[in-house]
């Protein structure tokens, strides 16, 4: 399988509870390398643009407010089949459905406050990485 990069976000519910290190350990135990990482506070506008694809969903406003409520950690994860692997490590969107041992099963509070985001496909991974990181910040 090819080496891929994917965009990961550790969300406000997790940064608030000081879980960044525990979540990063899950990525590293699964063979994913954190090749770029920064802690930032999103504006409502930045959160809205990032989640634009969900604009028509009833939860869009709530989602943007949550993502802009407290700092997040944005990251680039690299590894073999990193996009799918990260989705396995995260677990299902709704923590009630997430497999045991996954990040969302262990840490997420609800479907909205679900601790992590991960890109869902190669095209979105490329777009989402470019949204937060310049080429100069990606040293591998
Ligand atoms: P994420 O992977 O970041 O992509 C979109 C997000 O929308 C998702 O994780 C959830 O946090 C959020 N989301 C999805 N469904 C709902 C819902 N029914 N209510 C609130 N938030 C949701």
CSV table of C-alpha atoms and ligand atoms in Angstrom, one decimal:
chain,number,residue,atom,x,y,z
A,1,UNK,CA,0.0,0.0,0.0
A,2,UNK,CA,1.2,3.5,-0.8
A,3,UNK,CA,2.5,6.0,1.7
A,4,UNK,CA,-0.2,8.6,2.2
A,5,UNK,CA,-0.8,11.8,4.3
A,6,UNK,CA,-4.0,12.7,6.0
A,7,UNK,CA,-5.3,15.7,7.9
A,8,UNK,CA,-6.2,15.2,11.5
A,9,UNK,CA,-7.8,17.6,14.0
A,10,UNK,CA,-7.8,17.0,17.8
A,11,UNK,CA,-11.0,18.8,18.6
A,12,UNK,CA,-11.8,21.3,21.5
A,13,UNK,CA,-13.5,18.6,23.7
A,14,UNK,CA,-10.1,16.7,23.7
A,15,UNK,CA,-7.7,19.7,24.1
A,16,UNK,CA,-9.9,21.0,27.0
A,17,UNK,CA,-9.4,17.6,28.8
A,18,UNK,CA,-5.7,17.6,28.1
A,19,UNK,CA,-5.9,14.5,25.9
A,20,UNK,CA,-3.5,15.5,23.1
A,21,UNK,CA,-0.7,13.2,24.2
A,22,UNK,CA,-3.0,10.2,24.7
A,23,UNK,CA,-4.5,10.6,21.3
A,24,UNK,CA,-1.1,11.1,19.6
A,25,UNK,CA,0.0,7.8,21.3
A,26,UNK,CA,-2.9,6.0,19.5
A,27,UNK,CA,-1.7,7.3,16.2
A,28,UNK,CA,1.9,6.4,16.8
A,29,UNK,CA,0.9,2.9,18.1
A,30,UNK,CA,-0.9,2.3,14.8
A,31,UNK,CA,2.2,3.2,12.8
A,32,UNK,CA,1.1,6.7,11.8
A,33,UNK,CA,3.8,9.4,12.0
A,34,UNK,CA,2.9,13.0,13.0
A,35,UNK,CA,4.9,14.9,10.4
A,36,UNK,CA,3.4,18.3,11.1
A,37,UNK,CA,1.4,19.6,14.1
A,38,UNK,CA,0.2,23.0,15.5
A,39,UNK,CA,-2.2,24.2,18.2
A,40,UNK,CA,-4.5,26.9,16.9
A,41,UNK,CA,-7.7,28.7,17.7
A,42,UNK,CA,-10.1,28.7,14.8
A,43,UNK,CA,-12.4,31.7,14.1
A,44,UNK,CA,-16.0,31.0,13.2
A,45,UNK,CA,-15.2,31.9,9.6
A,46,UNK,CA,-12.3,29.5,9.4
A,47,UNK,CA,-14.3,26.6,11.0
A,48,UNK,CA,-17.2,27.4,8.6
A,49,UNK,CA,-15.0,27.3,5.6
A,50,UNK,CA,-13.4,24.0,6.7
A,51,UNK,CA,-16.8,22.4,7.1
A,52,UNK,CA,-18.4,24.0,4.1
A,53,UNK,CA,-19.4,20.6,2.7
A,54,UNK,CA,-21.8,20.3,5.7
A,55,UNK,CA,-23.4,23.7,5.2
A,56,UNK,CA,-26.9,22.4,4.6
A,57,UNK,CA,-26.8,20.0,7.5
A,58,UNK,CA,-28.9,20.9,10.6
A,59,UNK,CA,-25.9,20.6,12.9
A,60,UNK,CA,-23.6,22.9,10.8
A,61,UNK,CA,-24.0,26.0,13.1
A,62,UNK,CA,-23.4,23.9,16.3
A,63,UNK,CA,-20.4,22.2,14.7
A,64,UNK,CA,-18.8,25.5,13.7
A,65,UNK,CA,-19.4,27.0,17.1
A,66,UNK,CA,-17.9,24.0,18.8
A,67,UNK,CA,-14.8,23.9,16.6
A,68,UNK,CA,-14.2,27.7,17.2
A,69,UNK,CA,-14.9,27.4,21.0
A,70,UNK,CA,-11.4,26.4,22.2
A,71,UNK,CA,-8.0,25.5,20.7
A,72,UNK,CA,-7.6,22.6,18.4
A,73,UNK,CA,-4.5,20.7,17.3
A,74,UNK,CA,-4.2,20.3,13.5
A,75,UNK,CA,-1.8,17.6,12.3
A,76,UNK,CA,-0.6,15.8,9.3
A,77,UNK,CA,-0.3,12.0,9.8
A,78,UNK,CA,1.8,10.0,7.4
A,79,UNK,CA,2.0,6.2,6.8
A,80,UNK,CA,1.0,3.3,4.7
A,81,UNK,CA,-2.7,3.7,3.8
A,82,UNK,CA,-2.8,6.6,6.3
A,83,UNK,CA,-6.3,7.9,5.3
A,84,UNK,CA,-8.1,4.6,6.0
A,85,UNK,CA,-5.8,3.7,8.9
A,86,UNK,CA,-6.5,6.9,10.7
A,87,UNK,CA,-10.3,6.4,10.2
A,88,UNK,CA,-9.9,2.9,11.8
A,89,UNK,CA,-7.9,4.4,14.7
A,90,UNK,CA,-10.5,7.2,15.2
A,91,UNK,CA,-13.5,4.8,15.2
A,92,UNK,CA,-17.1,5.6,14.0
A,93,UNK,CA,-18.3,9.2,14.1
A,94,UNK,CA,-20.8,8.4,16.8
A,95,UNK,CA,-18.9,7.1,19.8
A,96,UNK,CA,-21.8,4.8,20.7
A,97,UNK,CA,-20.9,2.9,17.5
A,98,UNK,CA,-17.1,3.1,17.8
A,99,UNK,CA,-15.2,-0.1,18.2
A,100,UNK,CA,-13.4,-0.8,21.5
A,101,UNK,CA,-9.9,0.7,21.7
A,102,UNK,CA,-10.6,3.4,19.1
A,103,UNK,CA,-10.1,7.1,20.0
A,104,UNK,CA,-13.8,7.9,19.9
A,105,UNK,CA,-14.8,4.9,21.9
A,106,UNK,CA,-12.3,5.8,24.6
A,107,UNK,CA,-12.5,9.6,24.6
A,108,UNK,CA,-15.4,11.1,22.6
A,109,UNK,CA,-18.3,12.7,24.5
A,110,UNK,CA,-21.0,12.7,21.8
A,111,UNK,CA,-21.5,12.6,18.0
A,112,UNK,CA,-20.8,16.3,17.9
A,113,UNK,CA,-18.0,16.5,20.4
A,114,UNK,CA,-16.2,13.4,19.1
A,115,UNK,CA,-12.5,14.4,19.9
A,116,UNK,CA,-11.0,14.0,16.4
A,117,UNK,CA,-11.5,14.7,12.7
A,118,UNK,CA,-9.8,12.8,9.9
A,119,UNK,CA,-9.9,13.2,6.1
A,120,UNK,CA,-12.1,10.7,4.3
A,121,UNK,CA,-10.4,10.4,0.9
A,122,UNK,CA,-7.2,11.3,-1.0
A,123,UNK,CA,-8.7,14.4,-2.6
A,124,UNK,CA,-10.1,15.8,0.7
A,125,UNK,CA,-6.8,15.0,2.5
A,126,UNK,CA,-4.9,17.1,0.0
A,127,UNK,CA,-7.4,20.0,0.3
A,128,UNK,CA,-7.6,19.8,4.1
A,129,UNK,CA,-3.8,19.6,4.5
A,130,UNK,CA,-3.4,22.7,2.2
A,131,UNK,CA,-6.0,24.5,4.3
A,132,UNK,CA,-3.8,24.5,7.4
A,133,UNK,CA,-0.2,23.9,6.3
A,134,UNK,CA,2.1,25.4,3.7
A,135,UNK,CA,4.6,23.1,1.8
A,136,UNK,CA,7.4,24.6,3.9
A,137,UNK,CA,5.8,23.1,7.1
A,138,UNK,CA,5.8,19.6,5.7
A,139,UNK,CA,9.2,18.2,6.1
A,140,UNK,CA,8.3,14.5,6.4
B,1,LIG,P1,-16.0,15.1,11.6
B,1,LIG,O1,-15.3,13.9,11.2
B,1,LIG,O2,-15.2,16.2,12.1
B,1,LIG,O3,-16.9,15.6,10.3
B,1,LIG,C1,-18.1,16.3,10.4
B,1,LIG,C2,-18.6,16.4,11.9
B,1,LIG,O4,-19.9,16.7,12.0
B,1,LIG,C3,-18.4,15.1,12.5
B,1,LIG,O5,-17.1,14.7,12.7
B,1,LIG,C4,-19.2,15.3,13.8
B,1,LIG,O6,-18.4,15.9,14.8
B,1,LIG,C5,-20.3,16.3,13.3
B,1,LIG,N1,-21.5,15.6,13.3
B,1,LIG,C6,-21.9,14.6,12.5
B,1,LIG,N2,-23.2,14.3,12.7
B,1,LIG,C7,-23.6,15.1,13.7
B,1,LIG,C8,-24.8,15.3,14.4
B,1,LIG,N3,-25.9,14.5,14.1
B,1,LIG,N4,-24.9,16.2,15.3
B,1,LIG,C9,-23.9,17.0,15.6
B,1,LIG,N5,-22.7,16.9,15.0
B,1,LIG,C10,-22.6,16.0,14.0
